[in-house]
Every structure is written in structure tokens, then in C-alpha cells.
Coordinates of C-alpha atoms in Angstrom, one line a residue:
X1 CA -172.0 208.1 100.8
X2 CA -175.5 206.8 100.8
X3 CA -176.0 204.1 98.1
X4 CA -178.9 205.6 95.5
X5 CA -179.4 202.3 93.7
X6 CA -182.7 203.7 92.3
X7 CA -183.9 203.9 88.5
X8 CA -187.1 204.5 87.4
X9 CA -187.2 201.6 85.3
X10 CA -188.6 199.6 88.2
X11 CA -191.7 199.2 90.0
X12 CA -190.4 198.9 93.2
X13 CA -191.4 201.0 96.2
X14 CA -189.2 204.0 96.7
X15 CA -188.1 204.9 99.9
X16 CA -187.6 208.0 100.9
X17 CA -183.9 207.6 102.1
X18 CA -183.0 206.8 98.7
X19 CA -185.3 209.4 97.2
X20 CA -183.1 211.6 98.9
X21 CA -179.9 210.1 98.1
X22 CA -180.5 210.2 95.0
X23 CA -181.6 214.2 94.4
X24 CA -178.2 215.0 96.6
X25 CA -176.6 213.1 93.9
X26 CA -178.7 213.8 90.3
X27 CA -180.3 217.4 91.0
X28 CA -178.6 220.0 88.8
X29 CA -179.7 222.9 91.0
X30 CA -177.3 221.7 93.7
X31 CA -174.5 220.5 91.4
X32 CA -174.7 223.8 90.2
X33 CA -174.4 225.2 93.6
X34 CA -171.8 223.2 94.3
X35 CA -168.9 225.4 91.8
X36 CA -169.4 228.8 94.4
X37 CA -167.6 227.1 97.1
X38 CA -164.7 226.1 94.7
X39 CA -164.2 229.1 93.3
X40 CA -164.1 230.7 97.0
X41 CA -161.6 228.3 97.9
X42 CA -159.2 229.2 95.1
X43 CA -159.6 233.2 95.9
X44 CA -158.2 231.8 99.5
X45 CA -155.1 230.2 97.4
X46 CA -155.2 233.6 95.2
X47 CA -154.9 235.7 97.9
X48 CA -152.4 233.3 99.5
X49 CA -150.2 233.5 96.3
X50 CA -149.6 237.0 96.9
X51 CA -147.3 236.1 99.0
X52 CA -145.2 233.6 97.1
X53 CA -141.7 234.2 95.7
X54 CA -141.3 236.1 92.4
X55 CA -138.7 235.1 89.8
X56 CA -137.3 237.9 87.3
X57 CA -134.6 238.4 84.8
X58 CA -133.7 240.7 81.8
X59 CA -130.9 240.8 78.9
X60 CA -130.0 243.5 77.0
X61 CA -127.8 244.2 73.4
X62 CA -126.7 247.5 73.0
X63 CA -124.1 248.7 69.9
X64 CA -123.0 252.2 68.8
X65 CA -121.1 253.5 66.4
X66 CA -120.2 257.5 66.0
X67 CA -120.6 259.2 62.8
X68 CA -117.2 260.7 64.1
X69 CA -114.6 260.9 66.9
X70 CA -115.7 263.7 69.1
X71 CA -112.6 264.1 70.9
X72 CA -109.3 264.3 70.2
X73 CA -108.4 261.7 72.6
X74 CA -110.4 259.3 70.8
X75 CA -108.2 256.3 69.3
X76 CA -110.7 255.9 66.4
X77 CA -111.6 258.2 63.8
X78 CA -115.5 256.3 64.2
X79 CA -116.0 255.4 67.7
X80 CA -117.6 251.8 67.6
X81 CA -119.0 250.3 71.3
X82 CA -121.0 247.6 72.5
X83 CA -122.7 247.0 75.8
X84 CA -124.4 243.4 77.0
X85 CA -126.0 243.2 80.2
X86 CA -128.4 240.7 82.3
X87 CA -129.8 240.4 85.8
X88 CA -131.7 237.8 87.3
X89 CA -133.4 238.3 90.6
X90 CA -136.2 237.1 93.2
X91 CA -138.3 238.8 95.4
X92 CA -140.7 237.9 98.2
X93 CA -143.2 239.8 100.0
X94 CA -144.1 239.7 103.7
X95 CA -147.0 239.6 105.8
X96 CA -145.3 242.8 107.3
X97 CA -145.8 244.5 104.1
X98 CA -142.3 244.1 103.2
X99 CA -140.8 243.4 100.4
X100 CA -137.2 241.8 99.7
X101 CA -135.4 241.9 96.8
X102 CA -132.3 239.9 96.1
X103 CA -130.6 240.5 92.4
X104 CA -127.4 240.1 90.5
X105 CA -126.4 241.7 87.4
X106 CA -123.5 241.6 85.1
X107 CA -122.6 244.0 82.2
X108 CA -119.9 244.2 79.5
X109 CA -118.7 246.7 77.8
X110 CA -116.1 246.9 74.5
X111 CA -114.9 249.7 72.0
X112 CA -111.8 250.5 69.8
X113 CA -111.6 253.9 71.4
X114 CA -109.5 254.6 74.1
X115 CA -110.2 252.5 77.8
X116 CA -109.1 251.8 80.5
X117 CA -110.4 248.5 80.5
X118 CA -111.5 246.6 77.3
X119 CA -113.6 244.7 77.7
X120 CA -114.7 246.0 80.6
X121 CA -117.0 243.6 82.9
X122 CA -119.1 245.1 85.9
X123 CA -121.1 242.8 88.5
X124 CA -123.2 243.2 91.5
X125 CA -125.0 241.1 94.3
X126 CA -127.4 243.3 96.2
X127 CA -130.3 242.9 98.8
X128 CA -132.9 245.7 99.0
X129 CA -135.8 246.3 101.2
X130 CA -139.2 248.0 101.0
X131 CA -141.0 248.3 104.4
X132 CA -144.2 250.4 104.9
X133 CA -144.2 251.7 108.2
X134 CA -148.5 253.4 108.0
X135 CA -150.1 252.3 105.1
X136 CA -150.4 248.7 104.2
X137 CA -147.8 248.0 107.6
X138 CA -148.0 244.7 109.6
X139 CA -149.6 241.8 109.4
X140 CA -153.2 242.7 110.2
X141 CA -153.4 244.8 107.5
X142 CA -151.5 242.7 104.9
X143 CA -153.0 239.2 106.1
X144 CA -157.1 241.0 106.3
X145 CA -157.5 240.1 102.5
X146 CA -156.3 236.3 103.2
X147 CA -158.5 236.5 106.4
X148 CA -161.6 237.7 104.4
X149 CA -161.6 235.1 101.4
X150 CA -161.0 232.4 104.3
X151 CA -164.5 234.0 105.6
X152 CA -166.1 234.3 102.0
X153 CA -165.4 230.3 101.8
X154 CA -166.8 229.5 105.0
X155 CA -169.8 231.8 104.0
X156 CA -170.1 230.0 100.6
X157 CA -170.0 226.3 102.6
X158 CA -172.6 227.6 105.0
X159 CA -174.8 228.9 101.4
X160 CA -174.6 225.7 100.3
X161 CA -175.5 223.5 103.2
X162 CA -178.7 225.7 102.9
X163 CA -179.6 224.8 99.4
X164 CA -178.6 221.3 100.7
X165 CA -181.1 221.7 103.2
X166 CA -183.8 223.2 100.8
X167 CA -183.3 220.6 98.5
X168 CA -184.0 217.5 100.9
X169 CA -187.2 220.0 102.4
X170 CA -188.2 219.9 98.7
X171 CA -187.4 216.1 98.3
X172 CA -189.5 214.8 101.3
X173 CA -192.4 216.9 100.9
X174 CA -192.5 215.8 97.0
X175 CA -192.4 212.5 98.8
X176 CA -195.0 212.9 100.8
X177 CA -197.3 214.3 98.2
X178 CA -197.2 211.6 96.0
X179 CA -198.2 209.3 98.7
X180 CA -201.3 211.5 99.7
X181 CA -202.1 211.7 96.1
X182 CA -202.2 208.1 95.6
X183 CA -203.8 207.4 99.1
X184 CA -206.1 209.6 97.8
X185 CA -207.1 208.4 94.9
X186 CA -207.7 205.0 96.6
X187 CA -209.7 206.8 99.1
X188 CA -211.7 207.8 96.0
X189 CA -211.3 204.4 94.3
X190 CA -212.6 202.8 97.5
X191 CA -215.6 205.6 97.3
X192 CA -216.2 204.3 93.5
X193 CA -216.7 200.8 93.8
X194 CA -218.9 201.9 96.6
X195 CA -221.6 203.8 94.8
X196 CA -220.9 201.3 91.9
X197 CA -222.5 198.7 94.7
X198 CA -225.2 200.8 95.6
X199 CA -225.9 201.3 92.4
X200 CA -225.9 197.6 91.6
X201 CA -228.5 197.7 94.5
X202 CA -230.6 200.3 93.2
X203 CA -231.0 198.3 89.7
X204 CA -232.2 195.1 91.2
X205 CA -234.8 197.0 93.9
X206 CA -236.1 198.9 90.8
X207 CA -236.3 195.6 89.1
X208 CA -238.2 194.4 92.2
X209 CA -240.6 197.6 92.3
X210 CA -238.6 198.8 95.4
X211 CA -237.5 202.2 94.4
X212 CA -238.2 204.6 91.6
X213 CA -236.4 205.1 88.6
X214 CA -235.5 208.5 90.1
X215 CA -233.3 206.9 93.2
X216 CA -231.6 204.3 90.2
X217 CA -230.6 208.0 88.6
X218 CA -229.3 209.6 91.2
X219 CA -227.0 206.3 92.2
X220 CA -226.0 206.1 88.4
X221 CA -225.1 210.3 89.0
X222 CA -222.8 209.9 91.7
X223 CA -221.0 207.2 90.1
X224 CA -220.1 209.1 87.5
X225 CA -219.1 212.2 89.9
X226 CA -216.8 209.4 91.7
X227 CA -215.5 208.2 87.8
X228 CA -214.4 212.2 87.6
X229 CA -212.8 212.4 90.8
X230 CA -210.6 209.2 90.1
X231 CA -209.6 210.9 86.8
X232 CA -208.6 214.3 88.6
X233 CA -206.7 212.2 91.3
X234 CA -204.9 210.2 88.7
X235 CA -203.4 213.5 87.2
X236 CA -202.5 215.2 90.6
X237 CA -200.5 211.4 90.4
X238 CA -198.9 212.3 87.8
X239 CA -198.1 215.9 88.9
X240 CA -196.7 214.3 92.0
X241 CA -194.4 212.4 90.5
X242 CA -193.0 214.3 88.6
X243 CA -192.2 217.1 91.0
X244 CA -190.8 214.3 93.0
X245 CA -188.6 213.0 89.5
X246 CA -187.3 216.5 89.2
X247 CA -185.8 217.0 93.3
X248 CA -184.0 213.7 92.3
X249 CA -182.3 214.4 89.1
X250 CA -183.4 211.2 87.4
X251 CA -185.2 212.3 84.0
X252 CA -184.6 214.8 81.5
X253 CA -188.4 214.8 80.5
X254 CA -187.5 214.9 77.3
X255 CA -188.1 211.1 76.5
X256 CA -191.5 209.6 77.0
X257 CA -191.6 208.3 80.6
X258 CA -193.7 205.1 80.8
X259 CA -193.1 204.3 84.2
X260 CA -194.4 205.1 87.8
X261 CA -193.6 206.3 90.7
X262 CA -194.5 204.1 93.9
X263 CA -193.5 205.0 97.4
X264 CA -194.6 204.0 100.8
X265 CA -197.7 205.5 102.4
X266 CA -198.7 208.1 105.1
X267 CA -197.7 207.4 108.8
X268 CA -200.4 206.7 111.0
X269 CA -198.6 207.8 113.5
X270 CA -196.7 211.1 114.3
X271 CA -193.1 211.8 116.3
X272 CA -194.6 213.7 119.6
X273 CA -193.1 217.9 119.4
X274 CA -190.0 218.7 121.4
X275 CA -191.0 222.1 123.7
X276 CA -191.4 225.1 121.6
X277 CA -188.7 226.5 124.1
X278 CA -186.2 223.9 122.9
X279 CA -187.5 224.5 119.5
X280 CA -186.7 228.5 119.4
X281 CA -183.2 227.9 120.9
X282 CA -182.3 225.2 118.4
X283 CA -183.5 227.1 115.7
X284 CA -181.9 230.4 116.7
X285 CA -178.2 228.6 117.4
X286 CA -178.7 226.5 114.6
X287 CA -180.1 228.3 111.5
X288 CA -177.7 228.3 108.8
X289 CA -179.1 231.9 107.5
X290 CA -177.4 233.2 111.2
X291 CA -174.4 231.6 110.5
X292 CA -174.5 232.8 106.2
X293 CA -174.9 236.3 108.1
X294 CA -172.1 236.3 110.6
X295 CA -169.9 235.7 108.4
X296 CA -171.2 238.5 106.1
X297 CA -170.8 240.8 109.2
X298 CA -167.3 239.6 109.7
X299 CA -166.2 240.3 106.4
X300 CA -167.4 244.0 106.6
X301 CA -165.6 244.0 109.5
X302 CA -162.4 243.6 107.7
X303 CA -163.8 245.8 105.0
X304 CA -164.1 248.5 107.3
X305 CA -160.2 248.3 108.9
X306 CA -158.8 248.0 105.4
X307 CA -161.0 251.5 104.3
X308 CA -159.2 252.8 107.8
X309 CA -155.9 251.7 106.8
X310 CA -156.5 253.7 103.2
X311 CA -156.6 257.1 104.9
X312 CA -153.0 256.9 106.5
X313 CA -150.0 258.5 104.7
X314 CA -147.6 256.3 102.6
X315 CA -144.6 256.2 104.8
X316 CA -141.8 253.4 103.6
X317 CA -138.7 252.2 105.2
X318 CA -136.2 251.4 102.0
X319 CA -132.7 250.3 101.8
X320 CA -130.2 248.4 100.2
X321 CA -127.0 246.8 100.0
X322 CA -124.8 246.2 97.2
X323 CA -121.2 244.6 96.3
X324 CA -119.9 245.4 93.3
X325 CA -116.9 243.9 90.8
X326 CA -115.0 245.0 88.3
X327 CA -112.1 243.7 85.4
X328 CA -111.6 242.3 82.0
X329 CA -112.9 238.7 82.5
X330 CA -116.7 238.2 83.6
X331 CA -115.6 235.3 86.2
X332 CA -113.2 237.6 87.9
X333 CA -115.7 240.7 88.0
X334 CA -118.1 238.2 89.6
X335 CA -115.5 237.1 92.2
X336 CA -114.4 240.8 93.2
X337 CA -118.1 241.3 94.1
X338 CA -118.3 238.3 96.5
X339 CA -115.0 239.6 97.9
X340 CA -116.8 242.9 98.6
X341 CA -114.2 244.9 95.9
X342 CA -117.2 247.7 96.1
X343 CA -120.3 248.4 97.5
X344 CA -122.9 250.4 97.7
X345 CA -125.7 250.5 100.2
X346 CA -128.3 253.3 101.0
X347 CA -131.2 254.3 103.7
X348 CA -134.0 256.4 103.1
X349 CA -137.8 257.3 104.1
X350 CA -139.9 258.1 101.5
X351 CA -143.5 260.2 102.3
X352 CA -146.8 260.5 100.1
X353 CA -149.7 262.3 101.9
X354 CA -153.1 262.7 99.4
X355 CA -154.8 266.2 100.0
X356 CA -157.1 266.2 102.9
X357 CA -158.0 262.0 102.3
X358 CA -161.4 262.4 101.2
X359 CA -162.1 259.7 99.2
X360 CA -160.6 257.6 102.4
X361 CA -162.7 258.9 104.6
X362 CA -165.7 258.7 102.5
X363 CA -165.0 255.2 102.2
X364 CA -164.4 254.6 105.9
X365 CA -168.2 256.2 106.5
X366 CA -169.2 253.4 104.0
X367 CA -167.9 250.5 105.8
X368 CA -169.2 252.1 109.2
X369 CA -172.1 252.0 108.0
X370 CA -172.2 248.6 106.3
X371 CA -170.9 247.0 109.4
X372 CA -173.7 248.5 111.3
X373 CA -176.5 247.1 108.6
X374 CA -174.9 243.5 109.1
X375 CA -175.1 243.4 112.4
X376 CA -178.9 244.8 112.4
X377 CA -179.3 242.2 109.5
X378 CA -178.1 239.2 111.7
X379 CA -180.1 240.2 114.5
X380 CA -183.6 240.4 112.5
X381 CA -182.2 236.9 110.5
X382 CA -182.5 235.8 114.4
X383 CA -185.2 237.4 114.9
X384 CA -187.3 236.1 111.9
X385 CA -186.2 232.3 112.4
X386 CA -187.5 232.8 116.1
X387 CA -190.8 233.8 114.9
X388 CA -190.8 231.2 112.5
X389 CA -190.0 228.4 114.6
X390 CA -192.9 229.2 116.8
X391 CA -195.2 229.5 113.9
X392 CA -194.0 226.4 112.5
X393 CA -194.4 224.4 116.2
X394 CA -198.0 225.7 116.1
X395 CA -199.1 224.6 112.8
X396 CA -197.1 221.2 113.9
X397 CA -198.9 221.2 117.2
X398 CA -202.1 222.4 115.8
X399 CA -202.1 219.3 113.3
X400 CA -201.5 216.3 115.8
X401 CA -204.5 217.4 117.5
X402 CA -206.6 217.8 113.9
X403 CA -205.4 214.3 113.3
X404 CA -207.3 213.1 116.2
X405 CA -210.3 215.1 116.1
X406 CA -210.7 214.1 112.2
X407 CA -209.9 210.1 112.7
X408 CA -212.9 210.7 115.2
X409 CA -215.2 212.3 112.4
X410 CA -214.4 210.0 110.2
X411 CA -215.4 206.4 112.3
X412 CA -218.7 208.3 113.1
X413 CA -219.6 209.0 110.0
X414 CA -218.6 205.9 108.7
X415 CA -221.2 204.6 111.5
X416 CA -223.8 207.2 110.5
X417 CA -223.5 205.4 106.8
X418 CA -223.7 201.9 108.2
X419 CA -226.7 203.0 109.9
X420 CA -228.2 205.3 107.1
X421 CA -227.2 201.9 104.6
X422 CA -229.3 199.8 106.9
X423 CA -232.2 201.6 107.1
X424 CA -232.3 202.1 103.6
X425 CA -232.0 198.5 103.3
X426 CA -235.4 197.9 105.5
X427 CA -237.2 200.8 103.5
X428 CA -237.3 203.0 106.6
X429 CA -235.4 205.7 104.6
X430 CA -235.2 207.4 100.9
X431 CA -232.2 206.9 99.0
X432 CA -231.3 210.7 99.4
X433 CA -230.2 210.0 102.8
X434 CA -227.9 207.3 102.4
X435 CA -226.5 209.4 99.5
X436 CA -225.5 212.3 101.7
X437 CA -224.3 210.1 104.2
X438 CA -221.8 208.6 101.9
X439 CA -221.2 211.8 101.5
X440 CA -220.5 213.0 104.3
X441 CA -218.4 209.5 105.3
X442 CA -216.4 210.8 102.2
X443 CA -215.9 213.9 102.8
X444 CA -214.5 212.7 106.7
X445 CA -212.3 210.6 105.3
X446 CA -211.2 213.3 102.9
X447 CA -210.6 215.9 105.7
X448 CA -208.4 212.9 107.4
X449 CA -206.3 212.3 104.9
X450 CA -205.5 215.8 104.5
X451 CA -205.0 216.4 108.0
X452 CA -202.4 213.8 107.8
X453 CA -200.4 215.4 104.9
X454 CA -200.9 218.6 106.2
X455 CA -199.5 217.7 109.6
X456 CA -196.5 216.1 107.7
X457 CA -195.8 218.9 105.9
X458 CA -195.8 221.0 109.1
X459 CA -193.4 218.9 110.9
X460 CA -190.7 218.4 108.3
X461 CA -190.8 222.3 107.7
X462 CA -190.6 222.7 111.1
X463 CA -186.9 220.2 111.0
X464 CA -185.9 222.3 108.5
X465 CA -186.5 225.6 111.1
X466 CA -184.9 224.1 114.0
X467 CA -182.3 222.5 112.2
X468 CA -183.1 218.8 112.6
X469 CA -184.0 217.9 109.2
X470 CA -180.6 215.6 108.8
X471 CA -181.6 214.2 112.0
X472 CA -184.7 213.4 111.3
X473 CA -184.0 211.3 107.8
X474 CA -180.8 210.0 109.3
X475 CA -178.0 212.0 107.9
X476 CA -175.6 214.0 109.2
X477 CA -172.6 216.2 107.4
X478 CA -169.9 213.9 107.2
X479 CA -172.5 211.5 105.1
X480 CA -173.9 214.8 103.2
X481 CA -170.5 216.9 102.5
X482 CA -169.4 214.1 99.6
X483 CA -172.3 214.8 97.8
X484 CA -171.4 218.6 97.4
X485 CA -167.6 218.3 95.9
X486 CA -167.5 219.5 93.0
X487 CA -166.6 216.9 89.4
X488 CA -166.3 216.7 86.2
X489 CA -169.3 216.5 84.5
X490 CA -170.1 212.3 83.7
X491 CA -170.6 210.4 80.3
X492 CA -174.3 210.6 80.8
X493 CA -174.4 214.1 81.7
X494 CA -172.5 215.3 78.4
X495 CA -174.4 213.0 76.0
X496 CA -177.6 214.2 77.5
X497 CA -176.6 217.6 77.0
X498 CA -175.2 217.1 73.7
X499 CA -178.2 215.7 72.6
X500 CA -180.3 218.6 73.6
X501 CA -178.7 221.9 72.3
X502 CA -180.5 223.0 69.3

């Protein structure tokens, strides 16, 4: 696992590897997340336990006594008895469908009337057998809904990388954003001291009898436009970093936060695009929503033979085989039945057939029908990410090029200033025109910037289409997948909680 090391406390600069380390660690939408794939992996180990053996037992008291003798070969004027009994037994069930049952019992029996044994113990060790030979037969059948919460896991895993992948979208571009927002508030800084200069200039010509008051006003004006665009930059700031504080977990907002957020600035320079050929088949062999749907599809799929299996007759296979025992001591009951004294086995077939299967077959329509919209679903899924990646390689492709053409703009309008600056400097121009060209080198520089962040933006939504965003901030699963197990909820975690609940 990547090492977060990052608190808020310091100044430091925040990289954008650990940014990210840290929201795959701290962000409670992903632990959150994180429970559906453990709960899907215990279905698999429900639906697993179905097949696991069964224990059972029973005991039973039973005594009588007769108001009076109802024969005249009763020994006793009241007839008094008492019957005892237990069994114990397991059973298993079979992929097959089967299931086998192996049980012993033992019984006693006493009166004071008249018997031929008294007490008199009875015992048997059996084995019996339940085999559906239609519905619910063989393995494919009996094994679909083990099959089918295997799938539902894998599906939840594949739901989850997604929000993993969402989140470190959400984390980068946060990122980024704060470092436009405070490269742009330089950029506007820089623009402040600037007219704050000029101004200073203004002052001392008008002292001089250079310029009028009016040109002294209008400098004085646009340093206070410049003192209201630093104070909307520092709150987009603050915004920024916040957003960013939230994809990585580490404050409540609760608590007064007193620190800030610094990270490193905009590339200069941007990765060149792969071919939006290679770009479109990445995305459509690689996109996470394809593989979420596939698995959907699959699981109909299983849906759809288990609503076929429902409208066959209930047609079972039974039998059994039991030894029986029989005397006045328990031990030697139990011994006649290992020594086969009696038995008793049977075979039979047993038939249930509902009238005319209509709710089956309505059912099987159902599944028909929701296999078919899966499968459209999955092909429109690849369909959309297609379309997608090529809109996303434009806007990426589109940007480079409005980097250049705006870094351009911007040295020849800083030039035009320079020039206008100059002149003004000489007398050969008004005021006005070195105030629009500031403007203008402002506004260049302005349209730069954004075409950087813009660009940015572009290309890492564009990773996260073609599926190279772990590539890209260098990660891969097996560094990822430890981030999404699922614990027990920390010290920090509770107490914050705690501390919270009204």
C-alpha cells in the first residue's frame, strides 16, 4: 500500500500521489462501498452452505395409564405403559439434487399388562435417499444458484473498482483545480502590483503636470478592479480546497480549519495522445461498465435456466434401507440390528405435475426477455463508452492545440503592452491605451491558463474512458485492491462519530 503520510497540519506541498493515497484510504464514500463486495462474498459461502452436512436428533416421554382393563386378557385391572424413544441422524445434500439420510433410533417400551417382551427395546440403522430425476436434477441446476452469487461477487468487485476509479477522477481534477486557482490568483496578484506601478507612475507625472487628474483616476479604478479579483480568486482558493479535503477523507469540517492547502503547479507540458483508434479499443475492452454488464447478462442467464427448470414435473427417485433389532436389553436390540435381525428397505417414484404450468411459463417469458435487455444493455454500454472515448480524444486533442495557440496570444500581447507602456512613457500615447492593453495582456494570460486546466481536465477524463487512469498516476490493482478490504471502523473514526450525533 502507498504510504499517505499527509495531515493537514503542515504546509508542505501535496503531491498528488499522496493526495490520492490518501482519499483511497480516508474517503467514506468508498469505505462505504467497500461492505457490498463482502456481503456478496458471504451469499457465495450461503449458497455454498446449502450443501453442508445437517445434524438432527429428537427424544421423546410417553406414559399411559387406562381408566380400566379393556380386555380380558389384560394382567392389570388399570393398564399402566410407558414408551421412551430417540433418534439421532445426519443428512447431506448433493449437487445432484440428492439427498442422503443416515439415522438410528431406539425405543422402549414397558407395562404391567400382559407382553411378550417387557421391557421391550426396538432399534434401527437406516440409509434413505431422495433423488429428483426433472425438477431441481443434476448439478447444473443445483450448482446455478452457487454459480450466480460467484457472478454477483465478481459483479460487486467490478462496481467497486468503478467508484475506485471515480474517486481518484474526482481526486486529481480537485487537484488540479486548486492549482489553477492559485496560479490564478497569482496571475491576478502579478496583474495587481502591476496597475499598483502604473499607478504609482500616474501620481508622480500628475505631480509633474504630465497627465490629468482624469488618467491618475482611472489607474486608481483599475487597481481596485484588480483588489476585487484577488478577493474572488482567494475564495474560489478556498472552494478548491476544500473539494480537494473532502475526495481525501481528512476533515470532518466540523472544527475550524486554519490551515492551507498547497500543491504543485500546472504542467507546462502535456503527454502527446495515443491514436484515437487505440483509444476506442482500449476503452471498449477495458471499460469497467462492460465488464459490471456482462456479468449482469450472465446472471440472467442463469436466471432464465432456473425459470426453465420450474416448469418440469416433480419426479423423485426415493428409497431406503433399514436393519432393525429387537429384545429386552437396549445393547442387545442395538446389536441384532447390526447383525441385520430385520430389515426393511423400499423403492418408489413419486409424481407432482401443477395444472397447465402457467406461472412457470410466465416466468420463463420474463427471463427471456431479461436476458435479451442485458445483452442490448451491454452492447449500447459499448456503444456509449465508444462515443465517449472519441469525444473525450477530441476535447484532449482539441486542447493541446489551444495551448499553443493561447501561449502565442499571450507573448504578443505581452509585447503589445511593452510597446503601448513605452509609448505612453514618451507621451506618444493616452493612458487609455496602455490600460486596454494591460488588458488585453490580462485577459491572454487568463485564456492561457485556462487552456491549461482545461486541457488537463480533458486528458485525465479521457484515462478514466480508456481505462488508463491507474497508469497514468502509477498504480495498478494489486497496489489499489488493499485499499478496498473491508475493517473495522478505527479509534478516530468512532470518536468522531460519537462526537457528532445529536
Amino acid at each position: 500500500m502507498l504510504s499517505v503520510g499527509v495531515t493537514m497540519a503542515t504546509a508542505s506541498e501535496l503531491s498528488l500521489k499522496t493526495a490520492i493515497a490518501a482519499a483511497l484510504e480516508h474517503n467514506l464514500g468508498l469505505r462505504i462501498a467497500t461492505y457490498e463486495p463482502a456481503n456478496a462474498l458471504d451469499s457465495v459461502e450461503i449458497e455454498d452452505a446449502q450443501f453442508d452436512l445437517s445434524l438432527f436428533g429428537q427424544t421423546s416421554l410417553d406414559e399411559r395409564q387406562s381408566a380400566a382393563s379393556s380386555s380380558a386378557l389384560d394382567a392389570a385391572t388399570a393398564p399402566e405403559s410407558e414408551s421412551r424413544g430417540a433418534s439421532v441422524g445426519v443428512d447431506k445434500r448433493f449437487s445432484t439434487g440428492a439427498t442422503v439420510t443416515l439415522d438410528s433410533s431406539i425405543s422402549r417400551s414397558a407395562s404391567n399388562n400382559n407382553a411378550a417382551r417387557n421391557p421391550d427395546y426396538g432399534t434401527d440403522v437406516g440409509l434413505s435417499i431422495r433423488q429428483p430425476l426433472l425438477k431441481g436434477a443434476w448439478s447444473r441446476v443445483n450448482l446455478a444458484p452457487l454459480a450466480r452469487a460467484k457472478v454477483t461477487a465478481e459483479r460487486s468487485i467490478f462496481e467497486l473498482r468503478s467508484e475506485i476509479l471515480d474517486l481518484i477522477l474526482d481526486t486529481e481534477i480537485a487537484y488540479w483545480n486548486l492549482a489553477y486557482a492559485r496560479a490564478d490568483r497569482t496571475l491576478i496578484a502579478s496583474s495587481l502590483a502591476l496597475a499598483e506601478n502604473l499607478l504609482e507612475e500616474n501620481r508622480e507625472r500628475e505631480r509633474l503636470g504630465l497627465v490629468t487628474p482624469l488618467e491618475v483616476l482611472q489607474a486608481e479604478a483599475e487597481v481596485l478592479n484588480q483588489q476585487e479579483a484577488v478577493l474572488q480568486a482567494d475564495n474560489v482558493i478556498a472552494d478548491a480546497e476544500d473539494a480537494l479535503r473532502r475526495s481525501m477523507g481528512l476533515a470532518d469540517f466540523i472544527e475550524p480549519i486554519h490551515q492551507e492547502v498547497f500543491v504543485a503547479g500546472l504542467p507546462g507540458q502535456m503527454e502527446p495522445l495515443r491514436p484515437i483508434e487505440v483509444v476506442v479499443k482500449d476503452t471498449v475492452l477495458n471499460d469497467v461498465a462492460a465488464q459490471i454488464q456482462e456479468r449482469r447478462l450472465e446472471i440472467e442467464r442463469i436466471n432464465h435456466m432456473l425459470a426453465q427448470d420450474e416448469t418440469r414435473p416433480d419426479l423423485d427417485f426415493t428409497g431406503g434401507l433399514s436393519y432393525l433389532g429387537r429384545d429386552t436389553n437396549g445393547s442387545t436390540a442395538y446389536r441384532g440390528a447390526y447383525n441385520a435381525d430385520g430389515y426393511d428397505w423400499s423403492l418408489g417414484m413419486e409424481l407432482r405435475v401443477p395444472w397447465g404450468f402457467r406461472e412457470a411459463r410466465a416466468r420463463v417469458r420474463q427471463a427471456e426477455r431479461s436476458v435479451e435487455q442485458a445483452s442490448l444493455e451491454l452492447y449500447d454500454i459499448k456503444q456509449e463508452k465508444a462515443l465517449a472515448a472519441r469525444n473525450a480524444w477530441r476535447s484532449a486533442s482539441t486542447g493541446l492545440k489551444r495551448i499553443e495557440v493561447t501561449r502565442t496570444a499571450m507573448l504578443l500581447n505581452e509585447e503589445a503592452f511593452e510597446q503601448e507602456r513605452a509609448r505612453y512613457g514618451s507621451g506618444l500615447v493616452a493612458y487609455r491605451n496602455v490600460l486596454e492593453a494591460q488588458r488585453d495582456f490580462d485577459q491572454a494570460r487568463s485564456r492561457y491558463l485556462a487552456s491549461l486546466i482545461e486541457t488537463l481536465r480533458a486528458t485525465v477524463r479521457l484515462s478514466r474512458v480508456d481505462g488508463t487512469l491507474l497508469q497514468r498516476n502509477g498504480l495498478d490493482w494489486d497496489i489499489v485492491d488493499p485499499y478496498t478490504q473491508v475493517l473495522e471502523p478505527s479509534a478516530e473514526l468512532t470518536t468522531s462519530l460519537s462526537s457528532n450525533t445529536p
